[in-house]
XYZ file of C-alpha atoms in Angstrom:
344
model
C -11.230 11.230 75.121
C -13.095 10.902 78.376
C -15.824 13.733 78.215
C -16.978 11.890 74.810
C -17.365 8.771 76.360
C -19.403 10.576 79.507
C -21.731 11.970 76.578
C -22.429 8.919 74.822
C -23.096 7.273 78.242
C -25.704 10.042 78.571
C -27.457 10.072 74.981
C -27.184 5.850 75.653
C -29.099 6.185 78.239
C -31.187 8.863 77.219
C -32.008 6.117 74.615
C -33.170 3.577 76.374
C -34.767 5.345 78.661
C -36.759 6.574 75.546
C -38.589 4.066 75.298
C -40.677 4.742 77.853
C -41.688 8.046 76.015
C -45.298 7.266 75.431
C -45.463 7.690 79.133
C -44.199 11.299 79.535
C -47.274 13.040 80.437
C -48.041 11.236 83.188
C -44.672 12.208 84.280
C -46.110 15.974 84.134
C -43.182 19.467 82.939
C -40.843 21.687 83.369
C -40.532 24.946 82.932
C -37.378 26.213 82.281
C -35.485 30.001 82.007
C -32.307 29.281 80.082
C -29.260 31.743 79.968
C -26.546 30.182 77.882
C -26.348 30.362 74.237
C -29.111 27.954 72.354
C -27.202 24.852 71.200
C -26.430 23.970 75.252
C -30.542 24.932 76.761
C -31.229 22.849 73.669
C -28.927 20.188 74.591
C -29.481 20.108 78.517
C -33.254 20.454 77.533
C -33.654 17.714 74.986
C -31.249 15.078 77.164
C -33.609 15.956 80.809
C -36.610 15.433 78.482
C -35.776 11.502 76.477
C -34.478 10.614 80.392
C -36.620 11.047 82.929
C -39.723 11.685 80.706
C -40.758 14.786 82.304
C -41.718 17.916 79.208
C -38.791 20.266 79.018
C -40.857 24.123 77.997
C -37.508 25.630 77.635
C -36.937 29.893 77.046
C -33.761 31.280 76.337
C -32.704 35.138 77.696
C -30.024 36.353 78.875
C -29.668 37.053 83.082
C -30.297 39.768 82.921
C -34.125 39.943 80.877
C -34.544 36.681 82.512
C -33.946 38.146 86.498
C -36.422 40.894 84.513
C -39.424 39.189 83.864
C -38.907 37.213 87.170
C -39.222 39.517 88.518
C -42.785 40.782 86.408
C -44.233 37.072 87.146
C -43.358 36.907 90.808
C -47.097 37.640 91.548
C -48.409 34.326 89.211
C -44.382 32.484 88.256
C -44.539 30.389 85.121
C -41.279 28.770 85.050
C -40.055 26.291 87.671
C -36.019 26.539 86.693
C -33.309 29.361 85.840
C -30.418 27.191 84.319
C -27.567 29.485 83.142
C -26.233 33.047 83.326
C -23.830 34.996 85.724
C -24.304 34.369 88.810
C -25.197 38.273 90.360
C -28.693 38.576 88.916
C -29.520 34.892 90.553
C -27.782 36.623 93.918
C -30.131 39.553 93.162
C -33.274 37.150 92.852
C -31.866 35.358 95.794
C -31.730 38.462 97.690
C -35.253 39.249 96.746
C -36.727 35.965 97.727
C -37.420 35.237 94.270
C -35.590 31.562 93.961
C -36.121 28.629 97.426
C -33.807 27.284 98.598
C -31.960 23.674 97.817
C -29.921 21.473 99.578
C -28.666 18.918 96.820
C -27.085 15.299 97.131
C -25.069 16.519 94.370
C -22.752 19.154 96.385
C -20.744 17.313 98.276
C -18.935 16.593 94.392
C -18.624 20.819 92.974
C -16.088 22.785 93.609
C -15.614 25.301 96.743
C -16.422 27.831 94.756
C -19.914 26.452 93.212
C -20.680 26.053 96.605
C -19.308 29.794 97.435
C -22.101 31.142 95.514
C -25.382 28.693 96.908
C -23.828 29.754 100.693
C -23.703 33.481 99.134
C -27.177 32.961 97.656
C -28.070 31.723 101.426
C -28.890 28.453 99.299
C -31.015 29.727 97.203
C -28.767 29.450 93.695
C -25.822 27.624 93.015
C -22.211 27.477 90.949
C -22.041 25.327 87.449
C -19.677 26.852 85.519
C -16.634 29.342 85.862
C -15.462 31.625 82.402
C -13.634 34.959 82.769
C -14.229 38.152 81.033
C -12.384 39.346 78.152
C -12.782 40.700 74.578
C -12.555 38.844 71.708
C -10.254 40.766 68.835
C -10.644 40.140 64.909
C -7.423 39.815 63.616
C -7.178 40.403 60.177
C -9.246 44.126 60.941
C -6.878 44.691 63.936
C -3.876 44.022 61.226
C -5.641 46.616 57.737
C -6.362 49.187 60.685
C -1.939 48.813 61.629
C -2.111 48.933 65.477
C -1.023 47.034 67.696
C -2.909 43.954 68.742
C -5.111 44.608 71.707
C -3.667 43.405 75.389
C -4.993 45.481 77.826
C -8.676 47.046 78.738
C -6.549 49.965 78.143
C -5.547 49.325 74.568
C -9.601 49.550 73.617
C -9.696 53.514 73.946
C -7.042 53.627 70.803
C -9.147 56.391 68.625
C -8.626 53.631 65.363
C -10.999 52.114 67.003
C -13.893 54.061 67.018
C -17.319 52.611 66.955
C -15.341 49.030 66.036
C -16.114 47.892 69.484
C -19.730 46.086 70.633
C -20.203 44.818 74.039
C -23.608 43.917 75.635
C -25.970 46.338 77.584
C -25.547 45.182 81.435
C -29.431 46.326 81.594
C -29.735 43.004 79.700
C -26.539 40.758 79.848
C -24.874 39.859 83.014
C -21.394 39.533 80.821
C -21.993 43.027 80.492
C -23.069 43.888 84.180
C -19.544 41.405 84.958
C -17.651 44.162 83.268
C -19.125 47.115 85.175
C -18.524 45.472 88.484
C -15.373 44.450 86.817
C -14.167 47.759 86.037
C -15.070 49.296 89.326
C -13.230 46.542 91.355
C -10.470 47.019 89.336
C -9.808 50.768 88.571
C -11.955 52.581 91.821
C -15.202 53.993 91.097
C -15.090 57.110 89.821
C -11.921 56.299 87.687
C -13.904 52.893 86.550
C -17.006 55.724 85.382
C -14.264 57.402 83.298
C -12.990 54.246 81.315
C -15.992 53.159 80.704
C -17.520 56.830 79.347
C -14.125 56.758 77.377
C -15.158 53.362 76.005
C -18.443 54.789 75.142
C -16.781 56.515 72.003
C -15.540 53.621 70.396
C -18.663 51.423 70.672
C -20.490 51.214 68.151
C -22.999 48.998 69.576
C -24.678 48.134 72.610
C -25.985 44.218 72.525
C -28.901 42.651 73.986
C -26.827 39.752 74.257
C -24.057 39.391 76.122
C -22.251 37.163 73.447
C -23.161 38.429 69.907
C -20.040 40.752 70.105
C -17.709 37.941 69.701
C -20.191 36.534 66.693
C -20.205 40.230 64.941
C -15.994 39.921 65.347
C -15.236 36.404 63.988
C -17.682 37.867 61.267
C -15.617 40.819 60.290
C -18.535 43.246 61.577
C -16.559 45.209 64.310
C -13.248 44.527 65.317
C -13.146 44.105 68.813
C -16.312 42.255 71.238
C -16.285 42.416 74.914
C -17.206 38.700 76.339
C -16.485 36.082 77.963
C -13.697 34.389 76.721
C -15.141 31.136 76.372
C -17.463 33.109 74.091
C -14.527 33.702 71.821
C -12.902 31.090 71.582
C -15.983 29.145 69.739
C -15.003 31.179 66.718
C -11.105 30.835 67.324
C -11.650 27.051 67.590
C -13.481 26.684 64.657
C -11.496 28.340 62.535
C -12.400 32.036 62.599
C -10.002 34.500 63.019
C -10.845 35.968 65.871
C -8.459 36.051 69.264
C -9.538 35.464 72.981
C -8.071 38.010 75.324
C -7.637 38.077 78.964
C -6.818 41.787 79.441
C -3.255 42.593 81.022
C -4.259 44.427 84.336
C -6.449 41.641 85.486
C -9.961 40.989 85.054
C -13.176 39.857 86.438
C -15.531 36.220 85.920
C -18.671 34.787 86.724
C -19.814 32.457 88.497
C -23.041 30.581 85.888
C -25.435 29.331 88.091
C -28.965 27.883 88.860
C -32.117 28.820 90.671
C -35.327 27.099 91.485
C -38.123 30.057 91.147
C -40.249 30.514 94.000
C -43.606 29.319 93.573
C -42.197 26.485 91.350
C -45.787 24.708 89.895
C -43.777 21.576 89.268
C -41.251 22.182 92.028
C -40.090 18.198 92.373
C -39.188 18.159 88.240
C -37.375 21.625 89.180
C -35.439 19.626 92.697
C -34.389 16.441 89.376
C -33.704 19.278 86.886
C -31.554 20.654 89.537
C -29.547 17.560 90.864
C -29.618 16.153 87.299
C -27.657 19.376 85.883
C -24.859 19.206 89.034
C -23.739 15.335 87.750
C -20.827 14.875 85.524
C -22.681 13.340 82.818
C -25.276 16.465 82.146
C -22.049 19.212 82.911
C -20.409 16.829 79.560
C -23.411 18.050 76.842
C -21.219 21.684 77.162
C -18.451 20.773 75.253
C -20.638 18.999 72.076
C -22.325 22.528 72.390
C -19.217 24.072 71.601
C -19.635 26.044 75.235
C -16.138 25.443 77.253
C -16.956 26.806 80.260
C -14.913 24.927 83.667
C -17.940 22.695 84.598
C -18.903 22.925 88.858
C -18.414 19.411 89.345
C -15.355 17.861 90.379
C -15.841 14.641 88.322
C -16.613 16.102 85.183
C -14.571 16.025 82.204
C -12.867 19.779 82.004
C -13.184 20.873 78.023
C -9.729 20.474 76.807
C -10.183 24.464 74.781
C -11.643 26.103 78.376
C -9.116 28.902 79.127
C -6.796 28.205 81.621
C -8.301 30.893 84.659
C -5.698 29.633 87.382
C -2.847 31.495 84.604
C -5.018 34.387 83.783
C -4.787 37.228 86.357
C -7.610 37.293 88.213
C -9.171 39.839 90.471
C -11.044 38.889 93.941
C -14.919 40.001 92.791
C -17.057 40.262 95.270
C -20.183 38.548 94.446
C -21.951 39.080 97.680
C -22.057 43.454 96.716
C -22.496 43.189 93.465
C -24.990 40.772 93.492
C -27.155 42.555 95.652
C -29.899 44.409 94.115
C -29.261 47.941 96.072
C -24.831 47.638 94.368
C -26.886 46.308 91.268
C -29.632 48.807 91.243
C -27.261 51.656 91.553
C -24.813 50.914 89.121
C -26.942 49.356 86.245
C -28.858 53.634 86.884
C -25.365 55.203 87.185
C -24.342 53.703 83.500
C -28.032 54.631 82.346
C -27.667 58.275 83.237
C -22.950 59.164 83.131
C -22.286 56.417 79.965
C -25.177 55.214 78.050
C -26.590 59.146 77.665
C -23.571 60.102 76.685
C -23.697 61.729 72.933
C -20.993 59.861 70.317
């Protein structure tokens, strides 16, 4: 398959360049904050390190957590590059001047949606992958409850799903913030918050990580996990009893992004990583790491398992509005007061 050959070439190249690893210290270092699952984070950091000799120090956190850390470290930045995670907090970081403008030579190879993110961020962030929001449900649990298979957002309000739905906390998770912004855009703010309040009755746990509810559903620890569809597909592909759903009413989507941190101590290395991460070979590392997002480089192979976003009912997600600091802060404050604080 095409993506396999690209990965082989990337790894072969890494093997050749690794011969010069003894001089890695001369190449310097890179501190990366990573916002996707651990396996993909490791694949990106280790391959880049082998290919360039640049020592990578990688920390994996959810998008909301990373944004909060960048704010806390603004006067003395530790990170050089923020790779992965939903685009909204990347836009908020750009809006607050926490990241730097950069134009990569690879921009000409990218899909329009990736470049739209770059333009919305005033050149301070770029799209690296796309993924649609939805949910995954455990087919065995749903059958045992004797309820119809859920196909829509409304189906998750079924009283028989009491304490049997998981979703992340939007303060820490970009996935959950995408849900919050999606229902507000899809239903209107008043009805959207009414929906989230009703859903709260069925939520057993607000997790820190956006992908965690998919794993819980695959293990039967919860009947439904609200996640990006590609996160549910990871478990469906490996044969777990989980089915991924694009809700019938329509749904939002993410543009996973990358940003260079303002004040980066290893700026030139951050630019090198940025350019490399936009290449087809680097983006082909996703599928072997069981990450099935749609890549932003037009020449990168799309994993065959990736959700068919063209076949879904996607809303016209307003990334500029819902990625702004003011709107994001307002919605999170409202969610904390009106949803999370509700008794069960």
